[in-house]
Amino acid sequence: MDVARLAGVSQKTVSRVLNDEPYVSADVRRRVLDAAAELGYRRNQAARALASGRTRSIGVVTLGSALYGPASWLTGIERTVREVGYTLRVATTIEGDPGGIASALASLLDQGVDGVVISEPIDEGVGLIGVDVPVLVLGAPPTFVAPQVVTARVGAGRLARAVTEHLLELGHATVHHLAGPQRWYSARDRLAGWREALRAHGAHEPPVVEGDWSAASGYAAGRELAGDGTVTAVFAANDDMAIGLIRAQFEAGRRVPEDISVVGFDDIPVAAYVTPPLTTVRQPFDEVARQGLALLVQVIEKPDVELPPAADQPVELVVRASTAPPPPRPIPVDHRHAVTSPATHDF
């Protein structure tokens, strides 16, 4: 074997190193791994699967979408899966297909994955689904029957409450909400967080306007709200809708933030460069994916060990120039008691 020859060890030692077995000195392990890297050697996953009963692969079910949230989840999962030494297999679903999740799961299970990540953000109303491997659910309720189900969530409700409270603490009497489509679990969480903040502050709860995550739907909502001069603060459920809403306000002659404050959600890369730069809240996709995958790998490799409790991630509120205190209200004049100066005439 070329790796054994280059490292100056036996083939058995090479096998032990590449299969992460104990009782190999650090120096020998380093020599074997260096030799394997130099020769471009990759582990034979099929052979390892036969020996261990595992394929060291994790499947992920995710919505086939270019939206920032689902794409960010997938990126974080892929990065973390590589870090923990597993390979990733992806099966995508299409919004509006109730059988998509079950079909995607079946495809992954046919490939012999050791565990599954469910990053499916939409409620398709499919009920409980049975899976015979451990499952990690990201951002949605655990609606799966499996040997073990672990969950990891970004805490969207808590983040939504933070941005709503930011506006209330600036002095706005209330905050209007441009919600995401309510079939999405994350949109429901953000709506709930907004309501919690208003109720905790004793603020009036205005009617909710629902968008579809797009800037176009934010623009349409902005045109609708621009006609109401009492609206001084809006929380949009994502940054794209917030950007569209701001455009509509400018076209209607309303200044942001002098006349109306707007906050978004996600902190997409362009949020810092729009006019005005957008106040928003950052979702910890990478950290939640890392924490969740660590729990899933523990369940796969050590199913009898008790899992540690999941830790809440800190709220990263990014305050920029799209929020400010509300405009001063004009002082009403009581004309019944108005004092008029006597008329004077020049001759």
Tab-separated table of C-alpha atoms in Angstrom:
chain	number	residue	atom	x	y	z
A	1	MET	CA	0.000	0.000	0.000
A	2	ASP	CA	1.487	3.363	-1.044
A	3	VAL	CA	0.356	5.229	2.101
A	4	ALA	CA	1.914	2.575	4.379
A	5	ARG	CA	5.163	2.631	2.403
A	6	LEU	CA	5.441	6.424	2.443
A	7	ALA	CA	4.613	6.677	6.166
A	8	GLY	CA	6.911	3.767	7.085
A	9	VAL	CA	4.200	1.808	8.896
A	10	SER	CA	2.155	-1.332	8.330
A	11	GLN	CA	-1.065	-1.455	6.340
A	12	LYS	CA	-2.879	-2.401	9.540
A	13	THR	CA	-1.664	0.806	11.203
A	14	VAL	CA	-2.840	2.848	8.206
A	15	SER	CA	-6.255	1.207	8.475
A	16	ARG	CA	-6.455	2.004	12.177
A	17	VAL	CA	-5.557	5.658	11.593
A	18	LEU	CA	-7.987	6.141	8.705
A	19	ASN	CA	-10.787	4.505	10.683
A	20	ASP	CA	-10.136	6.757	13.711
A	21	GLU	CA	-9.301	3.834	15.983
A	22	PRO	CA	-7.501	4.481	19.308
A	23	TYR	CA	-4.047	3.370	20.489
A	24	VAL	CA	-2.094	5.065	17.722
A	25	SER	CA	0.586	7.556	18.744
A	26	ALA	CA	0.201	11.182	17.687
A	27	ASP	CA	3.434	11.016	15.655
A	28	VAL	CA	2.351	7.900	13.729
A	29	ARG	CA	-1.125	9.321	13.147
A	30	ARG	CA	0.385	12.542	11.775
A	31	ARG	CA	2.752	10.638	9.451
A	32	VAL	CA	-0.073	8.505	8.073
A	33	LEU	CA	-2.395	11.463	7.517
A	34	ASP	CA	0.398	13.482	5.888
A	35	ALA	CA	1.202	10.567	3.578
A	36	ALA	CA	-2.478	10.109	2.708
A	37	ALA	CA	-2.831	13.806	1.911
A	38	GLU	CA	0.336	13.799	-0.216
A	39	LEU	CA	-0.927	10.844	-2.238
A	40	GLY	CA	-4.461	12.246	-2.558
A	41	TYR	CA	-5.855	9.198	-0.783
A	42	ARG	CA	-9.531	9.207	0.171
A	43	ARG	CA	-11.108	6.854	2.670
A	44	ASN	CA	-13.040	3.984	1.198
A	45	GLN	CA	-16.472	4.816	2.568
A	46	ALA	CA	-18.072	1.609	1.343
A	47	ALA	CA	-15.498	-0.511	3.178
A	48	ARG	CA	-15.950	1.529	6.323
A	49	ALA	CA	-19.724	1.130	6.099
A	50	LEU	CA	-19.395	-2.655	5.933
A	51	ALA	CA	-17.126	-2.671	8.975
A	52	SER	CA	-19.083	-0.226	11.135
A	53	GLY	CA	-22.650	-0.614	9.915
A	54	ARG	CA	-22.687	3.124	9.113
A	55	THR	CA	-22.091	5.063	5.913
A	56	ARG	CA	-20.926	8.234	7.719
A	57	SER	CA	-23.358	10.202	5.607
A	58	ILE	CA	-26.127	12.560	6.626
A	59	GLY	CA	-29.093	13.450	4.458
A	60	VAL	CA	-30.838	16.803	4.402
A	61	VAL	CA	-34.351	17.574	3.195
A	62	THR	CA	-34.554	21.208	2.142
A	63	LEU	CA	-36.810	23.451	0.107
A	64	GLY	CA	-35.482	24.046	-3.395
A	65	SER	CA	-35.383	27.831	-3.080
A	66	ALA	CA	-32.998	30.733	-3.618
A	67	LEU	CA	-34.537	32.623	-0.671
A	68	TYR	CA	-31.956	33.773	1.850
A	69	GLY	CA	-33.185	31.661	4.776
A	70	PRO	CA	-33.317	28.195	3.149
A	71	ALA	CA	-30.093	28.849	1.223
A	72	SER	CA	-28.295	29.963	4.393
A	73	TRP	CA	-29.497	26.900	6.297
A	74	LEU	CA	-28.170	24.608	3.569
A	75	THR	CA	-24.800	26.374	3.461
A	76	GLY	CA	-24.424	26.116	7.231
A	77	ILE	CA	-25.401	22.446	7.233
A	78	GLU	CA	-23.006	21.571	4.417
A	79	ARG	CA	-20.091	23.325	6.094
A	80	THR	CA	-20.756	21.673	9.443
A	81	VAL	CA	-21.269	18.178	8.025
A	82	ARG	CA	-17.806	18.354	6.469
A	83	GLU	CA	-16.336	19.571	9.757
A	84	VAL	CA	-17.683	16.549	11.654
A	85	GLY	CA	-16.270	14.113	9.084
A	86	TYR	CA	-19.474	13.040	7.358
A	87	THR	CA	-20.620	13.366	3.772
A	88	LEU	CA	-23.802	15.184	2.834
A	89	ARG	CA	-26.638	13.973	0.641
A	90	VAL	CA	-29.317	16.505	-0.338
A	91	ALA	CA	-32.929	15.990	-1.410
A	92	THR	CA	-34.981	19.061	-2.276
A	93	THR	CA	-38.712	19.661	-2.126
A	94	ILE	CA	-40.992	22.052	-3.999
A	95	GLU	CA	-43.373	24.431	-2.228
A	96	GLY	CA	-46.944	23.183	-2.494
A	97	ASP	CA	-46.092	19.497	-2.911
A	98	PRO	CA	-47.531	17.647	0.139
A	99	GLY	CA	-45.769	14.414	-0.841
A	100	GLY	CA	-42.416	16.075	-1.365
A	101	ILE	CA	-41.053	15.531	2.136
A	102	ALA	CA	-41.908	11.824	2.235
A	103	SER	CA	-40.454	11.313	-1.251
A	104	ALA	CA	-37.246	13.175	-0.356
A	105	LEU	CA	-36.866	11.152	2.842
A	106	ALA	CA	-37.363	7.887	0.986
A	107	SER	CA	-34.644	8.861	-1.487
A	108	LEU	CA	-32.179	9.600	1.306
A	109	LEU	CA	-32.995	6.454	3.285
A	110	ASP	CA	-32.486	4.365	0.144
A	111	GLN	CA	-28.939	5.752	0.072
A	112	GLY	CA	-28.285	4.418	3.578
A	113	VAL	CA	-27.807	7.706	5.420
A	114	ASP	CA	-27.066	7.458	9.151
A	115	GLY	CA	-29.242	10.445	10.057
A	116	VAL	CA	-31.468	13.058	8.486
A	117	VAL	CA	-31.699	16.839	8.817
A	118	ILE	CA	-35.126	18.329	8.101
A	119	SER	CA	-34.696	21.915	6.934
A	120	GLU	CA	-38.176	22.109	5.411
A	121	PRO	CA	-39.653	25.514	6.343
A	122	ILE	CA	-43.264	25.108	5.169
A	123	ASP	CA	-46.276	23.449	6.760
A	124	GLU	CA	-47.591	21.156	4.028
A	125	GLY	CA	-50.107	19.544	6.383
A	126	VAL	CA	-48.709	16.024	5.979
A	127	GLY	CA	-48.942	14.935	9.637
A	128	LEU	CA	-46.503	12.564	11.330
A	129	ILE	CA	-43.831	10.852	9.223
A	130	GLY	CA	-41.982	7.719	10.344
A	131	VAL	CA	-38.195	7.511	9.871
A	132	ASP	CA	-35.908	4.683	11.025
A	133	VAL	CA	-32.797	6.836	11.606
A	134	PRO	CA	-32.200	9.772	13.987
A	135	VAL	CA	-33.637	13.097	12.824
A	136	LEU	CA	-32.557	16.686	13.390
A	137	VAL	CA	-35.338	19.230	12.794
A	138	LEU	CA	-34.260	22.791	12.050
A	139	GLY	CA	-36.682	25.640	12.579
A	140	ALA	CA	-39.929	23.652	12.550
A	141	PRO	CA	-42.028	21.594	14.983
A	142	PRO	CA	-40.856	17.969	15.423
A	143	THR	CA	-43.495	16.111	13.379
A	144	PHE	CA	-41.438	12.932	12.921
A	145	VAL	CA	-41.445	9.515	14.544
A	146	ALA	CA	-37.840	8.286	14.700
A	147	PRO	CA	-35.431	6.456	17.032
A	148	GLN	CA	-34.541	9.929	18.295
A	149	VAL	CA	-35.600	13.421	17.243
A	150	VAL	CA	-33.526	16.467	18.163
A	151	THR	CA	-34.430	20.059	17.372
A	152	ALA	CA	-32.453	23.248	16.865
A	153	ARG	CA	-34.055	26.611	16.192
A	154	VAL	CA	-32.768	30.128	15.676
A	155	GLY	CA	-35.432	31.510	18.029
A	156	ALA	CA	-37.136	33.665	15.399
A	157	GLY	CA	-39.858	34.667	17.837
A	158	ARG	CA	-37.284	36.003	20.286
A	159	LEU	CA	-35.508	37.921	17.503
A	160	ALA	CA	-38.817	39.388	16.274
A	161	ARG	CA	-39.628	40.521	19.780
A	162	ALA	CA	-36.217	42.243	20.001
A	163	VAL	CA	-36.690	44.307	16.818
A	164	THR	CA	-40.249	45.246	17.815
A	165	GLU	CA	-39.054	46.338	21.251
A	166	HIS	CA	-36.314	48.411	19.592
A	167	LEU	CA	-38.988	50.464	17.833
A	168	LEU	CA	-41.189	50.762	20.922
A	169	GLU	CA	-38.221	51.886	23.017
A	170	LEU	CA	-37.535	54.640	20.470
A	171	GLY	CA	-40.926	56.034	21.444
A	172	HIS	CA	-43.291	54.736	18.746
A	173	ALA	CA	-46.814	54.229	20.067
A	174	THR	CA	-47.117	50.947	18.191
A	175	VAL	CA	-45.471	48.939	15.418
A	176	HIS	CA	-47.156	47.670	12.258
A	177	HIS	CA	-46.128	44.237	10.939
A	178	LEU	CA	-45.544	43.161	7.363
A	179	ALA	CA	-45.671	39.388	7.846
A	180	GLY	CA	-44.333	36.565	5.721
A	181	PRO	CA	-46.647	33.878	4.266
A	182	GLN	CA	-48.215	32.063	7.196
A	183	ARG	CA	-47.636	28.584	5.757
A	184	TRP	CA	-43.998	29.177	6.710
A	185	TYR	CA	-43.092	28.257	10.292
A	186	SER	CA	-40.616	31.141	10.512
A	187	ALA	CA	-43.280	33.661	9.473
A	188	ARG	CA	-45.550	32.397	12.247
A	189	ASP	CA	-42.717	32.670	14.781
A	190	ARG	CA	-41.999	36.279	13.778
A	191	LEU	CA	-45.658	37.196	13.955
A	192	ALA	CA	-45.893	35.665	17.441
A	193	GLY	CA	-42.784	37.546	18.631
A	194	TRP	CA	-44.195	40.851	17.352
A	195	ARG	CA	-47.484	40.251	19.178
A	196	GLU	CA	-45.699	39.325	22.403
A	197	ALA	CA	-43.693	42.557	22.342
A	198	LEU	CA	-46.754	44.737	21.723
A	199	ARG	CA	-48.746	43.053	24.490
A	200	ALA	CA	-45.850	43.275	26.946
A	201	HIS	CA	-45.694	47.040	26.336
A	202	GLY	CA	-49.468	47.550	26.351
A	203	ALA	CA	-49.354	48.790	22.752
A	204	HIS	CA	-52.212	48.657	20.270
A	205	GLU	CA	-52.034	45.699	17.824
A	206	PRO	CA	-52.629	46.974	14.260
A	207	PRO	CA	-53.973	44.742	11.472
A	208	VAL	CA	-51.303	42.525	9.910
A	209	VAL	CA	-50.353	42.883	6.254
A	210	GLU	CA	-49.084	39.630	4.686
A	211	GLY	CA	-46.427	39.498	1.975
A	212	ASP	CA	-44.677	36.656	0.163
A	213	TRP	CA	-41.026	37.413	1.165
A	214	SER	CA	-40.376	39.363	-2.057
A	215	ALA	CA	-39.383	43.031	-2.386
A	216	ALA	CA	-42.367	43.418	-4.726
A	217	SER	CA	-44.784	42.385	-1.988
A	218	GLY	CA	-43.046	44.795	0.400
A	219	TYR	CA	-43.473	47.568	-2.157
A	220	ALA	CA	-47.193	46.795	-2.501
A	221	ALA	CA	-47.614	46.820	1.278
A	222	GLY	CA	-45.663	50.073	1.472
A	223	ARG	CA	-48.027	51.737	-0.998
A	224	GLU	CA	-50.960	50.574	1.125
A	225	LEU	CA	-49.472	51.886	4.368
A	226	ALA	CA	-48.166	55.155	2.899
A	227	GLY	CA	-51.659	56.622	2.856
A	228	ASP	CA	-51.952	56.348	6.648
A	229	GLY	CA	-49.964	59.129	8.294
A	230	THR	CA	-50.430	57.538	11.739
A	231	VAL	CA	-48.090	54.659	10.766
A	232	THR	CA	-44.689	55.611	12.179
A	233	ALA	CA	-42.985	52.203	12.532
A	234	VAL	CA	-43.052	48.940	10.560
A	235	PHE	CA	-41.401	45.590	11.266
A	236	ALA	CA	-41.040	43.607	8.030
A	237	ALA	CA	-40.550	39.853	8.407
A	238	ASN	CA	-37.539	39.850	6.084
A	239	ASP	CA	-35.113	42.374	4.619
A	240	ASP	CA	-36.324	42.071	1.023
A	241	MET	CA	-39.849	43.120	1.985
A	242	ALA	CA	-38.453	45.943	4.129
A	243	ILE	CA	-36.451	47.268	1.168
A	244	GLY	CA	-39.511	47.211	-1.090
A	245	LEU	CA	-41.566	48.946	1.590
A	246	ILE	CA	-38.972	51.726	1.971
A	247	ARG	CA	-39.028	52.352	-1.787
A	248	ALA	CA	-42.805	52.819	-1.675
A	249	GLN	CA	-42.520	55.252	1.236
A	250	PHE	CA	-40.008	57.411	-0.627
A	251	GLU	CA	-42.221	57.498	-3.702
A	252	ALA	CA	-45.136	58.620	-1.517
A	253	GLY	CA	-43.050	61.465	-0.119
A	254	ARG	CA	-42.490	59.912	3.300
A	255	ARG	CA	-38.943	60.024	4.669
A	256	VAL	CA	-37.259	57.065	6.363
A	257	PRO	CA	-36.613	57.346	9.272
A	258	GLU	CA	-37.792	60.946	9.832
A	259	ASP	CA	-41.461	60.156	9.095
A	260	ILE	CA	-41.510	56.363	9.398
A	261	SER	CA	-39.039	53.825	10.825
A	262	VAL	CA	-38.569	50.432	9.165
A	263	VAL	CA	-36.798	47.301	10.442
A	264	GLY	CA	-36.135	44.074	8.592
A	265	PHE	CA	-35.077	40.565	9.525
A	266	ASP	CA	-32.091	38.396	8.403
A	267	ASP	CA	-29.347	40.980	7.738
A	268	ILE	CA	-28.876	39.987	4.105
A	269	PRO	CA	-25.581	41.225	2.598
A	270	VAL	CA	-27.190	44.176	0.785
A	271	ALA	CA	-28.973	45.485	3.910
A	272	ALA	CA	-26.008	47.652	4.911
A	273	TYR	CA	-25.842	49.343	1.481
A	274	VAL	CA	-29.439	50.358	0.699
A	275	THR	CA	-30.690	53.911	1.323
A	276	PRO	CA	-30.987	54.311	4.213
A	277	PRO	CA	-28.934	51.390	5.574
A	278	LEU	CA	-31.428	48.955	7.075
A	279	THR	CA	-31.847	48.208	10.761
A	280	THR	CA	-32.382	44.454	11.048
A	281	VAL	CA	-31.600	41.378	13.120
A	282	ARG	CA	-29.111	38.683	12.188
A	283	GLN	CA	-30.080	35.006	12.246
A	284	PRO	CA	-27.372	32.658	13.622
A	285	PHE	CA	-27.729	30.041	10.856
A	286	ASP	CA	-24.178	28.702	11.088
A	287	GLU	CA	-24.103	28.405	14.870
A	288	VAL	CA	-27.497	26.701	15.094
A	289	ALA	CA	-26.535	24.289	12.300
A	290	ARG	CA	-23.265	23.517	14.123
A	291	GLN	CA	-25.033	22.928	17.420
A	292	GLY	CA	-27.758	20.816	15.836
A	293	LEU	CA	-25.354	18.671	13.800
A	294	ALA	CA	-23.225	18.043	16.910
A	295	LEU	CA	-26.338	16.700	18.652
A	296	LEU	CA	-27.298	14.563	15.644
A	297	VAL	CA	-23.808	13.045	15.362
A	298	GLN	CA	-23.841	12.267	19.078
A	299	VAL	CA	-27.177	10.500	18.685
A	300	ILE	CA	-25.824	8.504	15.730
A	301	GLU	CA	-22.536	7.501	17.350
A	302	LYS	CA	-23.518	7.350	21.034
A	303	PRO	CA	-27.277	6.737	21.137
A	304	ASP	CA	-27.269	5.861	24.840
A	305	VAL	CA	-25.591	9.071	26.017
A	306	GLU	CA	-27.898	11.804	27.324
A	307	LEU	CA	-27.949	14.911	25.145
A	308	PRO	CA	-27.009	18.291	26.615
A	309	PRO	CA	-29.700	20.995	26.505
A	310	ALA	CA	-29.590	23.288	23.481
A	311	ALA	CA	-28.286	26.759	24.251
A	312	ASP	CA	-30.097	29.923	23.154
A	313	GLN	CA	-28.111	32.045	20.726
A	314	PRO	CA	-27.544	35.731	21.534
A	315	VAL	CA	-29.714	38.304	19.772
A	316	GLU	CA	-27.692	40.273	17.197
A	317	LEU	CA	-29.685	43.445	16.600
A	318	VAL	CA	-27.981	45.479	13.878
A	319	VAL	CA	-29.044	49.103	14.311
A	320	ARG	CA	-28.529	51.251	11.220
A	321	ALA	CA	-30.099	54.417	9.818
A	322	SER	CA	-33.648	53.250	8.988
A	323	THR	CA	-34.946	53.687	12.555
A	324	ALA	CA	-35.348	56.784	14.738
A	325	PRO	CA	-37.782	58.236	17.273
A	326	PRO	CA	-41.228	59.053	15.844
A	327	PRO	CA	-41.831	62.481	14.322
A	328	PRO	CA	-43.139	65.097	16.747
A	329	ARG	CA	-46.886	65.409	16.743
A	330	PRO	CA	-48.243	68.840	15.851
A	331	ILE	CA	-49.773	70.686	18.825
A	332	PRO	CA	-53.521	71.050	18.196
A	333	VAL	CA	-54.933	74.574	18.279
A	334	ASP	CA	-58.260	75.125	20.065
A	335	HIS	CA	-59.838	77.796	17.904
A	336	ARG	CA	-62.611	78.424	20.464
A	337	HIS	CA	-60.117	80.138	22.743
A	338	ALA	CA	-57.829	81.585	20.129
A	339	VAL	CA	-56.854	85.180	20.791
A	340	THR	CA	-56.924	87.486	17.806
A	341	SER	CA	-55.240	90.841	17.602
A	342	PRO	CA	-57.433	93.805	16.892
A	343	ALA	CA	-57.458	94.841	13.302
A	344	THR	CA	-55.357	97.816	12.385
A	345	HIS	CA	-55.713	100.010	9.377
A	346	ASP	CA	-53.209	102.198	7.730
A	347	PHE	CA	-54.533	105.388	6.254
